[in-house]
Amino acid sequence: MANTPQPGTRERIVRAASLLMQRQGYEGTGIKQVAQEARATLGSVYHFFPGGKQAVGVAAVQHADHEFAELLSASLSEEADPAKAVAVCARTLAHHLRDSGWADGCPISATALETTGRVPAIEHAVAQAFQHWRDLVADRLREAGFPEGDADDLATTVISTLEGAELTAQVFKSETPLAVAGEHLARLIDSYKR
């Protein structure tokens, strides 16, 4: 069995910042804490991110975007029927949230709420992440034969609903909000089939 290469310092910094921001938000996450969690020196953080906390924040949001996009893509490809695939995605999110002890909801929600209108670079990265996720769902719906407009509208509804359901599930420490959201999204998608 081959050894898995250890992540480099920059990658450790980005992963640590992403996880901390997911749990504590941007404002609650300090550069020193990121360095400590990443097992890196403060000098290393500034070496890789001369723009300081904001640059680390943007990289962390981009990392979270790609990680969540992988989970979303994998879930959406588990079923041929897009309605069933969205329900699977909701259940997968519920399982991940439960397995994290209800700590790891949406990887960018806290950061999005804190930085909107205040930190343009991070706000832009957050907007790109949401757009990326919406595009993944829309592409899946188009592949299943949904017209462009319907696919775009449904994708926006799917991402918005999953975001809200994930937060509710986290607050109540229950998989039920995501399971119910997934079932109702599946019904909605089915109602658009021609």
N, CA and C of each residue as an Amber inpcrd file, in Angstrom:
protein
   582
   0.8390000  -1.1710000   0.0000000   0.0000000   0.0000000   0.0000000
   0.8950000   1.2490000   0.0000000   0.6360000   2.1690000  -0.9190000
   1.4420000   3.3870000  -1.0320000   1.0960000   4.3640000   0.0790000
   2.1090000   5.0980000   0.5000000   1.8700000   6.1320000   1.5090000
   1.1880000   7.3230000   0.8600000   0.1950000   7.8640000   1.5500000
  -0.4630000   9.0630000   1.0800000   0.4410000  10.2430000   1.4190000
   0.7540000  11.0820000   0.4310000   1.6390000  12.2060000   0.7330000
   0.9890000  13.1410000   1.7560000   1.8000000  13.6450000   2.6440000
   1.3210000  14.5930000   3.6500000   1.1070000  15.9490000   2.9870000
   0.0510000  16.6490000   3.3950000  -0.1660000  17.9690000   2.7910000
   0.9630000  18.9260000   3.1620000   1.2930000  19.7880000   2.2340000
   2.3240000  20.7860000   2.4840000   1.8190000  21.8630000   3.4340000
   2.6970000  22.7430000   3.8070000   2.3690000  23.7870000   4.7760000
   1.2200000  24.6610000   4.2920000   1.2830000  25.1050000   3.0410000
   0.2130000  25.9670000   2.5230000  -1.1290000  25.2540000   2.6050000
  -1.1740000  24.0010000   2.1870000  -2.4320000  23.2510000   2.2080000
  -2.9370000  23.0560000   3.6400000  -2.0240000  22.8010000   4.5660000
  -2.4400000  22.6650000   5.9740000  -3.0430000  23.9600000   6.4920000
  -2.4540000  25.0810000   6.1110000  -2.9690000  26.3930000   6.5300000
  -4.3770000  26.6000000   5.9840000  -4.5630000  26.3100000   4.7110000
  -5.8710000  26.5090000   4.0820000  -6.9170000  25.5900000   4.7040000
  -6.5740000  24.3280000   4.9030000  -7.5230000  23.3840000   5.5130000
  -7.9000000  23.8120000   6.9280000  -6.8930000  24.2170000   7.7020000
  -7.1610000  24.6470000   9.0810000  -8.0630000  25.8740000   9.0900000
  -7.7570000  26.8370000   8.2460000  -8.5690000  28.0590000   8.1810000
  -9.9960000  27.7310000   7.7430000 -10.1350000  26.8470000   6.7790000
 -11.4570000  26.4720000   6.2890000 -12.2940000  25.8450000   7.4030000
 -11.7180000  24.9120000   8.1230000 -12.4550000  24.2470000   9.2060000
 -12.7820000  25.2290000  10.3320000 -11.8250000  26.0510000  10.7050000
 -12.0680000  27.0200000  11.7740000 -13.1460000  28.0180000  11.3680000
 -13.0960000  28.4980000  10.1320000 -14.1030000  29.4540000   9.6720000
 -15.4750000  28.8010000   9.5590000 -15.5090000  27.5220000   9.2100000
 -16.7810000  26.8110000   9.1520000 -17.4250000  26.7770000  10.5320000
 -16.6250000  26.5800000  11.5390000 -17.1400000  26.4370000  12.9030000
 -17.2570000  27.7600000  13.6520000 -16.3760000  28.7240000  13.3600000
 -16.3050000  29.9560000  14.1400000 -16.5840000  31.2160000  13.3350000
 -16.6510000  31.0880000  12.0250000 -16.8050000  32.2590000  11.1780000
 -15.4690000  32.9410000  10.9270000 -15.4920000  33.9180000  10.0690000
 -14.2860000  34.6680000   9.7010000 -13.7950000  35.5200000  10.8610000
 -14.6990000  36.2530000  11.4690000 -14.3140000  37.1520000  12.5610000
 -13.7770000  36.3900000  13.7630000 -14.3100000  35.2160000  14.0260000
 -13.8930000  34.4370000  15.1890000 -12.6200000  33.6380000  14.9840000
 -12.0670000  33.7000000  13.7950000 -10.8720000  32.9250000  13.4700000
  -9.6790000  33.8720000  13.3180000  -8.6860000  33.6740000  14.1480000
  -7.4880000  34.5080000  14.0850000  -6.3450000  33.8180000  13.3640000
  -5.4480000  34.6220000  12.8280000  -4.2850000  34.1060000  12.0970000
  -3.4220000  33.2180000  13.0000000  -3.2350000  33.6290000  14.2380000
  -2.4250000  32.8190000  15.1570000  -3.0620000  31.4570000  15.3920000
  -4.3790000  31.4300000  15.5230000  -5.0810000  30.1620000  15.7130000
  -4.9440000  29.2810000  14.4700000  -5.0440000  29.8790000  13.2910000
  -4.8720000  29.1250000  12.0410000  -3.4840000  28.5030000  12.0060000
  -2.4660000  29.3060000  12.3130000  -1.0850000  28.8020000  12.3060000
  -0.9370000  27.6410000  13.2850000  -1.4840000  27.8040000  14.4730000
  -1.3900000  26.7620000  15.4960000  -2.0740000  25.4720000  15.0410000
  -3.2990000  25.5960000  14.5180000  -4.0520000  24.4160000  14.0550000
  -3.3690000  23.7350000  12.8740000  -2.6940000  24.5270000  12.0400000
  -2.0240000  23.9920000  10.8510000  -0.6240000  23.4610000  11.1630000
  -0.1920000  23.6090000  12.4160000   1.1680000  23.2310000  12.8060000
   2.1730000  23.9590000  11.9020000   1.9620000  25.2770000  11.8130000
   2.8250000  26.1270000  10.9900000   3.2150000  27.3600000  11.8080000
   4.2650000  27.9970000  11.3790000   4.6680000  29.2330000  12.0460000
   3.8440000  30.3910000  11.4890000   3.7540000  31.4360000  12.2570000
   3.0740000  32.6400000  11.7920000   3.7840000  33.1940000  10.5620000
   5.1040000  33.0820000  10.5530000   5.8790000  33.5220000   9.3940000
   5.4990000  32.7550000   8.1350000   5.2260000  31.4550000   8.2880000
   4.8100000  30.6430000   7.1370000   3.4640000  31.1060000   6.5920000
   2.5580000  31.4330000   7.4970000   1.2440000  31.9100000   7.0550000
   1.4230000  33.1640000   6.2040000   2.2170000  34.1060000   6.6830000
   2.4180000  35.3520000   5.9290000   3.2780000  35.1440000   4.6820000
   4.1190000  34.1190000   4.7000000   4.8960000  33.7920000   3.5010000
   3.9520000  33.3570000   2.3740000   3.0430000  32.4480000   2.6950000
   2.1150000  31.9490000   1.6780000   0.9730000  32.9190000   1.3980000
   0.6390000  33.7460000   2.3900000  -0.4850000  34.6630000   2.2660000
  -0.0590000  36.0730000   2.7050000   0.7080000  36.7590000   1.8490000
   1.1800000  38.0980000   2.2200000   0.0350000  39.0790000   2.4660000
  -1.1530000  38.7530000   1.9480000  -2.3290000  39.6000000   2.1620000
  -2.9650000  39.3940000   3.5260000  -2.3580000  38.5440000   4.3530000
  -2.8390000  38.3460000   5.7190000  -4.1480000  37.5830000   5.8180000
  -4.9130000  37.9160000   6.8360000  -6.1280000  37.1740000   7.1630000
  -7.1180000  37.1320000   6.0000000  -7.2640000  38.2330000   5.2860000
  -8.2110000  38.2530000   4.1800000  -7.8100000  37.2770000   3.0800000
  -6.5250000  37.2110000   2.7780000  -6.0390000  36.2770000   1.7520000
  -6.2280000  34.8310000   2.2090000  -5.9640000  34.5740000   3.4750000
  -6.1950000  33.2310000   4.0200000  -7.6890000  32.9100000   3.9440000
  -8.5280000  33.8910000   4.2740000  -9.9790000  33.6930000   4.2300000
 -10.4880000  33.3480000   2.8470000  -9.9950000  34.0520000   1.8430000
 -10.4080000  33.7630000   0.4580000  -9.9990000  32.3400000   0.0770000
  -8.7580000  31.9580000   0.3850000  -8.2890000  30.5990000   0.0660000
  -9.0980000  29.5520000   0.8140000  -9.4820000  29.8510000   2.0500000
 -10.2770000  28.9090000   2.8500000 -11.6700000  28.7260000   2.2520000
 -12.2810000  29.8060000   1.8060000 -13.6070000  29.7170000   1.1730000
 -13.5070000  28.9210000  -0.1250000 -12.4580000  29.1680000  -0.9060000
 -12.2880000  28.4250000  -2.1620000 -12.0780000  26.9380000  -1.8890000
 -11.3300000  26.6340000  -0.8440000 -11.1300000  25.2330000  -0.4570000
 -12.4730000  24.5960000  -0.0590000 -13.2370000  25.3050000   0.7530000
 -14.5420000  24.7920000   1.1870000 -15.4700000  24.5990000  -0.0110000
 -15.4100000  25.5180000  -0.9450000 -16.2130000  25.4130000  -2.1670000
 -15.8960000  24.1050000  -2.8790000 -14.6310000  23.8280000  -3.0900000
 -14.2460000  22.6220000  -3.8340000 -14.5760000  21.3470000  -3.0680000
 -14.3770000  21.3560000  -1.7680000 -14.7190000  20.1720000  -0.9680000
 -16.2160000  19.8820000  -1.0240000 -17.0270000  20.9370000  -0.8400000
 -18.4730000  20.7400000  -0.8660000 -18.9380000  20.3570000  -2.2680000
 -18.3310000  20.9360000  -3.2850000 -18.6960000  20.6040000  -4.6630000
 -18.4390000  19.1260000  -4.9550000 -17.3570000  18.5810000  -4.4200000
 -17.0750000  17.1540000  -4.6040000 -18.1590000  16.2990000  -3.9510000
 -18.5410000  16.6540000  -2.7270000 -19.5930000  15.9160000  -2.0250000
 -20.9130000  16.0310000  -2.7930000 -21.2300000  17.2370000  -3.2440000
 -22.4600000  17.4760000  -3.9860000 -22.4680000  16.6780000  -5.2880000
 -21.3830000  16.7200000  -6.0350000 -21.2960000  15.9780000  -7.3040000
 -21.4350000  14.4860000  -7.0910000 -20.7500000  13.9690000  -6.0770000
 -20.8400000  12.5340000  -5.7890000 -22.2640000  12.1360000  -5.4340000
 -22.9210000  12.9410000  -4.6120000 -24.2980000  12.6340000  -4.2060000
 -25.2460000  12.7010000  -5.3940000 -25.0870000  13.7060000  -6.2360000
 -25.9810000  13.8820000  -7.3770000 -25.7970000  12.8010000  -8.4350000
 -24.6580000  12.1280000  -8.4270000 -24.4220000  11.0910000  -9.4380000
 -24.8210000   9.6980000  -8.9460000 -25.3050000   9.6010000  -7.7160000
 -25.6830000   8.2930000  -7.1690000 -26.9800000   7.7450000  -7.7510000
 -27.8140000   8.5980000  -8.2870000 -29.1040000   8.1910000  -8.8480000
 -29.2520000   8.7540000 -10.2530000 -29.8500000   7.9800000 -11.1490000
 -30.0970000   8.4620000 -12.5060000 -31.1870000   9.5300000 -12.5140000
 -32.1770000   9.3630000 -11.6600000 -33.2820000  10.3110000 -11.5560000
 -32.8340000  11.5070000 -10.7140000 -32.8510000  12.7220000 -11.2780000
 -32.3570000  13.8770000 -10.5320000 -33.1500000  14.1630000  -9.2550000
 -34.4360000  13.8640000  -9.2490000 -35.2420000  14.0710000  -8.0410000
 -34.7240000  13.1780000  -6.9190000 -34.5020000  11.9170000  -7.2430000
 -33.9620000  10.9900000  -6.2390000 -32.5400000  11.3860000  -5.8510000
 -31.7760000  11.8880000  -6.8110000 -30.3940000  12.2960000  -6.5340000
 -30.3520000  13.4440000  -5.5200000 -31.2770000  14.3990000  -5.6340000
 -31.3220000  15.5100000  -4.6810000 -31.7050000  14.9990000  -3.2990000
 -32.6240000  14.0500000  -3.2250000 -32.9980000  13.4640000  -1.9270000
 -31.7980000  12.7460000  -1.3100000 -31.0260000  12.0290000  -2.1320000
 -29.8070000  11.3680000  -1.6530000 -28.8240000  12.4070000  -1.1340000
 -28.6880000  13.4970000  -1.8670000 -27.7790000  14.5690000  -1.4590000
 -28.1720000  15.1090000  -0.0810000 -29.4500000  15.3450000   0.1400000
 -29.9210000  15.8540000   1.4380000 -29.5990000  14.8660000   2.5500000
 -29.8120000  13.5790000   2.2990000 -29.4990000  12.5570000   3.3150000
 -27.9930000  12.4940000   3.5800000 -27.1990000  12.6200000   2.5260000
 -25.7410000  12.6110000   2.6890000 -25.2940000  13.7840000   3.5590000
 -25.8400000  14.9570000   3.2970000 -25.5160000  16.1250000   4.1180000
 -25.9100000  15.8900000   5.5790000 -27.0630000  15.2820000   5.7800000
 -27.5360000  14.9950000   7.1460000 -26.5800000  14.0440000   7.8570000
 -26.1280000  13.0220000   7.1540000 -25.1970000  12.0520000   7.7600000
 -23.8600000  12.7160000   8.1120000 -23.3530000  13.5470000   7.2110000
 -22.0810000  14.2430000   7.4730000 -22.2200000  15.1770000   8.6790000
 -23.3330000  15.8630000   8.7360000 -23.5650000  16.7840000   9.8470000
 -23.6570000  16.0180000  11.1650000 -24.4160000  14.9430000  11.1690000
 -24.5340000  14.1110000  12.3760000 -23.1700000  13.5570000  12.7850000
 -22.4300000  13.0450000  11.8090000 -21.1250000  12.4400000  12.1040000
 -20.1150000  13.4550000  12.6460000 -20.3340000  14.7460000  12.3740000
 -19.4430000  15.7880000  12.8910000 -19.8690000  16.2570000  14.2860000
 -20.8800000  15.6070000  14.8410000 -21.3990000  16.0510000  16.1320000
 -22.1640000  17.3590000  15.9920000 -22.7520000  17.5810000  14.8090000
 -23.5600000  18.7510000  14.4950000 -22.7210000  20.0310000  14.4060000
 -21.3960000  19.8960000  14.2770000 -20.5080000  21.0640000  14.2490000
 -20.2260000  21.5750000  12.8390000 -20.2480000  20.6960000  11.8490000
 -19.7920000  21.0590000  10.5050000 -20.9400000  21.1580000   9.5140000
 -21.6740000  22.2500000   9.5830000 -22.7310000  22.5000000   8.6100000
 -22.1340000  23.0210000   7.3210000 -22.8290000  23.9170000   6.6800000
 -22.3230000  24.5000000   5.4350000 -20.9430000  25.0890000   5.6880000
 -19.9870000  24.7930000   4.8210000 -18.6210000  25.2390000   5.0710000
 -18.4050000  26.7510000   4.9550000 -19.3980000  27.4760000   4.4230000
 -19.1720000  28.9120000   4.2620000 -20.2750000  29.7890000   4.8390000
 -21.3000000  29.2170000   5.4420000 -22.4330000  30.0220000   5.9360000
 -22.0210000  31.0950000   6.9280000 -21.3000000  30.7000000   7.9600000
 -20.9090000  31.6700000   8.9900000 -20.0840000  32.7940000   8.3790000
 -19.1710000  32.4370000   7.5090000 -18.3290000  33.4380000   6.8490000
 -19.1690000  34.3390000   5.9500000 -20.1230000  33.7450000   5.2360000
 -20.9820000  34.5260000   4.3450000 -21.7650000  35.5710000   5.1260000
 -22.3420000  35.1730000   6.2280000 -23.1590000  36.0960000   7.0200000
 -22.3320000  37.2210000   7.6150000 -21.1250000  36.9120000   8.0330000
 -20.2710000  37.9140000   8.6800000 -19.6390000  38.9070000   7.7110000
 -19.3760000  38.4850000   6.5020000 -18.5580000  39.3150000   5.6120000
 -19.3540000  40.0720000   4.5600000 -20.6300000  39.7340000   4.3780000
 -21.4280000  40.3950000   3.3540000 -21.4650000  41.9030000   3.6050000
 -21.0600000  42.6410000   2.5920000 -21.0470000  44.0970000   2.6790000
 -19.8620000  44.6690000   3.4490000 -18.9910000  43.8040000   3.9640000
 -17.8840000  44.2900000   4.7810000 -16.5120000  43.8920000   4.2730000
 -16.3980000  42.7090000   3.6910000 -15.0980000  42.2230000   3.2160000
 -15.3050000  41.7530000   1.7600000 -15.1900000  42.6780000   0.8070000
 -15.5280000  42.3690000  -0.5830000 -14.8230000  41.1430000  -1.1680000
 -13.5640000  40.9350000  -0.8810000 -12.8420000  39.7910000  -1.4700000
 -13.4420000  38.4670000  -1.0050000 -13.7930000  38.3900000   0.2540000
 -14.3890000  37.1510000   0.7740000 -15.8330000  37.0320000   0.3150000
 -16.5390000  38.1420000   0.3010000 -17.9140000  38.1330000  -0.2000000
 -17.9530000  37.6020000  -1.6380000 -16.9830000  38.0210000  -2.4420000
 -16.8990000  37.5600000  -3.8360000 -16.6260000  36.0480000  -3.8880000
 -15.7090000  35.5610000  -3.0590000 -15.3960000  34.1230000  -3.0270000
 -16.6140000  33.3180000  -2.5890000 -17.3580000  33.8300000  -1.6300000
 -18.5810000  33.1550000  -1.1600000 -19.6120000  33.1060000  -2.2860000
 -19.8090000  34.2280000  -2.9790000 -20.7660000  34.2700000  -4.0870000
 -20.3770000  33.2710000  -5.1810000 -19.0890000  33.1700000  -5.4610000
 -18.6250000  32.2060000  -6.4630000 -18.9030000  30.7730000  -6.0170000
 -18.7420000  30.5000000  -4.7350000 -19.0020000  29.1520000  -4.2260000
 -20.4760000  28.7890000  -4.3950000 -21.3660000  29.6860000  -3.9690000
 -22.7980000  29.4070000  -4.1190000 -23.1660000  29.2230000  -5.5930000
 -22.5810000  30.0460000  -6.4640000 -22.8510000  29.9260000  -7.8960000
 -22.3400000  28.5810000  -8.4260000 -21.1680000  28.1730000  -7.9780000
 -20.5970000  26.8960000  -8.3940000 -21.5400000  25.7460000  -8.0310000
 -22.0320000  25.7430000  -6.8010000 -22.9260000  24.6770000  -6.3480000
 -24.2320000  24.6940000  -7.1230000 -24.7500000  25.8940000  -7.3550000
 -25.9910000  26.0140000  -8.1280000 -25.7790000  25.4800000  -9.5440000
 -24.6330000  25.8000000 -10.1320000 -24.3320000  25.3380000 -11.4830000
 -24.2350000  23.8130000 -11.5490000 -23.6720000  23.1950000 -10.5110000
 -23.5830000  21.7350000 -10.4940000 -24.9750000  21.0990000 -10.5290000
 -25.8820000  21.6430000  -9.7360000 -27.2530000  21.1110000  -9.7110000
 -27.9410000  21.3900000 -11.0460000 -27.7980000  22.6010000 -11.5600000
 -28.4290000  22.9560000 -12.8350000 -27.9110000  22.0650000 -13.9660000
 -26.6120000  21.8160000 -13.9910000 -26.0390000  20.9400000 -15.0200000
 -26.6370000  19.5430000 -14.9310000 -26.7900000  19.0490000 -13.7160000
 -27.3630000  17.7040000 -13.5140000 -28.7990000  17.6550000 -14.0250000
 -29.5540000  18.7150000 -13.7760000 -30.9440000  18.7790000 -14.2410000
 -31.0080000  18.8990000 -15.7610000 -30.1350000  19.7030000 -16.3480000
 -30.1060000  19.8210000 -17.8060000 -29.7490000  18.4890000 -18.4570000
 -28.7940000  17.7680000 -17.8570000 -28.4240000  16.4480000 -18.3770000
 -29.6210000  15.5040000 -18.3760000 -30.5300000  15.7140000 -17.4270000
 -31.7220000  14.8600000 -17.3330000 -32.8560000  15.3520000 -18.2330000
 -32.6030000  16.4070000 -19.0080000 -33.5830000  16.8700000 -19.9780000
 -34.4250000  18.0630000 -19.5580000 -34.1170000  18.6750000 -18.4300000
 -34.8710000  19.8530000 -18.0130000 -34.4620000  21.0550000 -18.8600000
 -35.4190000  21.8880000 -19.2580000 -35.0680000  23.1010000 -20.0110000
 -34.1870000  24.0300000 -19.1720000 -33.4060000  24.8390000 -19.8560000
 -32.4430000  25.7370000 -19.2130000 -33.0430000  26.5550000 -18.0710000
 -34.1380000  27.2460000 -18.3340000 -34.7520000  28.1010000 -17.3230000
 -35.2210000  27.3210000 -16.1040000 -35.8810000  26.1970000 -16.3440000
 -36.3470000  25.3600000 -15.2280000 -35.1650000  24.8170000 -14.4270000
 -34.1380000  24.3720000 -15.1320000 -32.9600000  23.8200000 -14.4510000
 -32.3130000  24.8780000 -13.5600000 -32.1950000  26.0990000 -14.0750000
 -31.5820000  27.1730000 -13.2900000 -32.4310000  27.5270000 -12.0700000
 -33.7380000  27.6570000 -12.2830000 -34.6350000  28.0020000 -11.1710000
 -34.6590000  26.9110000 -10.1080000 -34.7550000  25.6790000 -10.5480000
 -34.7840000  24.5660000  -9.5930000 -33.4600000  24.4590000  -8.8460000
 -32.3530000  24.6730000  -9.5310000 -31.0410000  24.5950000  -8.8810000
 -30.9120000  25.6590000  -7.7940000 -31.3850000  26.8560000  -8.0750000
 -31.3610000  27.9160000  -7.0700000 -32.2000000  27.5050000  -5.8600000
 -33.3580000  26.9260000  -6.1170000 -34.2370000  26.4700000  -5.0320000
 -33.5910000  25.3450000  -4.2420000 -32.9490000  24.4100000  -4.9310000
 -32.3070000  23.2760000  -4.2560000 -31.2060000  23.7710000  -3.3110000
 -30.3110000  24.5960000  -3.8090000 -29.1930000  25.0700000  -2.9710000
 -29.7190000  25.9040000  -1.8130000 -30.6470000  26.8000000  -2.0790000
 -31.2030000  27.6400000  -1.0050000 -31.8980000  26.8040000   0.0550000
 -32.6580000  25.8190000  -0.3730000 -33.3900000  24.9670000   0.5670000
 -32.4420000  24.0990000   1.3770000 -31.4460000  23.5140000   0.7190000
 -30.4770000  22.6820000   1.4500000 -29.7010000  23.5110000   2.4650000
 -29.3500000  24.7460000   2.0960000 -28.6420000  25.6320000   3.0350000
 -29.4830000  25.8610000   4.2870000 -30.7360000  26.2210000   4.0940000
 -31.6180000  26.4740000   5.2250000 -31.8770000  25.2270000   6.0470000
 -32.0740000  24.1040000   5.3730000 -32.3290000  22.8490000   6.0750000
 -31.1060000  22.3890000   6.8630000 -29.9280000  22.6360000   6.3080000
 -28.7070000  22.2400000   7.0120000 -28.5410000  23.0580000   8.2960000
 -28.8060000  24.3410000   8.2190000 -28.7270000  25.1840000   9.4100000
 -29.7580000  24.7400000  10.4550000 -30.9750000  24.4610000  10.0100000
 -32.0270000  24.0200000  10.9250000 -31.6650000  22.6840000  11.5640000
 -31.1180000  21.7720000  10.7660000 -30.6940000  20.4670000  11.2900000
 -29.6020000  20.6520000  12.3380000 -28.7060000  21.5830000  12.0920000
 -27.6160000  21.8500000  13.0230000 -28.1630000  22.4110000  14.3380000
 -29.0940000  23.3370000  14.2470000 -29.6830000  23.9470000  15.4410000
 -30.4220000  22.9010000  16.2820000 -31.2130000  22.0450000  15.6240000
 -32.0090000  21.0580000  16.3430000 -31.2830000  19.7340000  16.5730000
 -30.0440000  19.6310000  16.0370000 -29.2750000  18.3900000  16.1560000
 -30.1310000  17.1920000  15.7260000 -30.6620000  17.3340000  14.5200000
 -31.5650000  16.3270000  13.9690000 -31.3970000  16.2550000  12.4580000
 -31.4390000  15.0550000  11.9230000 -31.3660000  14.8650000  10.4760000
 -32.6840000  15.1740000   9.7890000 -33.7560000  15.2680000  10.5680000
 -35.0940000  15.4210000  10.0040000 -35.2410000  16.6160000   9.0620000
 -34.7710000  17.8210000   9.4110000 -34.9640000  18.9360000   8.4710000
 -34.3720000  18.6770000   7.0870000 -33.2200000  18.0620000   7.0340000
 -32.6170000  17.7650000   5.7350000 -33.3690000  16.6480000   5.0190000
 -33.7950000  15.6360000   5.7510000 -34.5510000  14.5390000   5.1320000
 -35.8590000  15.0610000   4.5420000 -36.5640000  15.8830000   5.3000000
 -37.8370000  16.4470000   4.8260000 -37.5920000  17.3630000   3.6270000
 -36.5790000  18.2060000   3.7170000 -36.2640000  19.0950000   2.6010000
 -35.9550000  18.2920000   1.3390000 -35.1680000  17.2300000   1.4860000
 -34.8360000  16.3900000   0.3370000 -36.0630000  15.7640000  -0.3040000
 -36.9790000  15.2750000   0.5310000 -38.2180000  14.6620000   0.0040000
 -39.0550000  15.6900000  -0.7560000 -39.1730000  16.8860000  -0.1980000
 -40.0020000  17.9090000  -0.8430000 -39.3290000  18.4810000  -2.0910000
 -38.0100000  18.5890000  -2.0630000 -37.3060000  19.0090000  -3.2790000
 -37.4950000  17.9750000  -4.3860000 -37.4480000  16.7050000  -4.0230000
 -37.6610000  15.6360000  -5.0100000 -39.0560000  15.7530000  -5.6270000
 -40.0600000  16.0130000  -4.7960000 -41.4330000  16.1850000  -5.3170000
 -41.5130000  17.3890000  -6.2460000 -40.8560000  18.4750000  -5.8440000
 -40.8600000  19.6720000  -6.6800000 -40.2160000  19.3780000  -8.0350000
 -39.0710000  18.7340000  -8.0200000 -38.3810000  18.3990000  -9.2670000
 -39.2470000  17.4740000 -10.1210000 -39.8770000  16.4890000  -9.4970000
 -40.7710000  15.5820000 -10.2300000 -41.9150000  16.3400000 -10.8900000
 -42.4010000  17.3860000 -10.2310000 -43.5470000  18.1380000 -10.7890000
 -43.1430000  18.8990000 -12.0610000 -41.8690000  19.1000000 -12.2970000
 -41.3990000  19.8000000 -13.4890000 -41.1360000  18.8520000 -14.6630000
 -41.1770000  17.5490000 -14.4020000 -40.8830000  16.5960000 -15.4790000
 -41.9950000  16.6500000 -16.5060000 -41.5860000  16.5640000 -17.7490000
 -42.5690000  16.6310000 -18.8490000 -42.8610000  15.2580000 -19.3660000
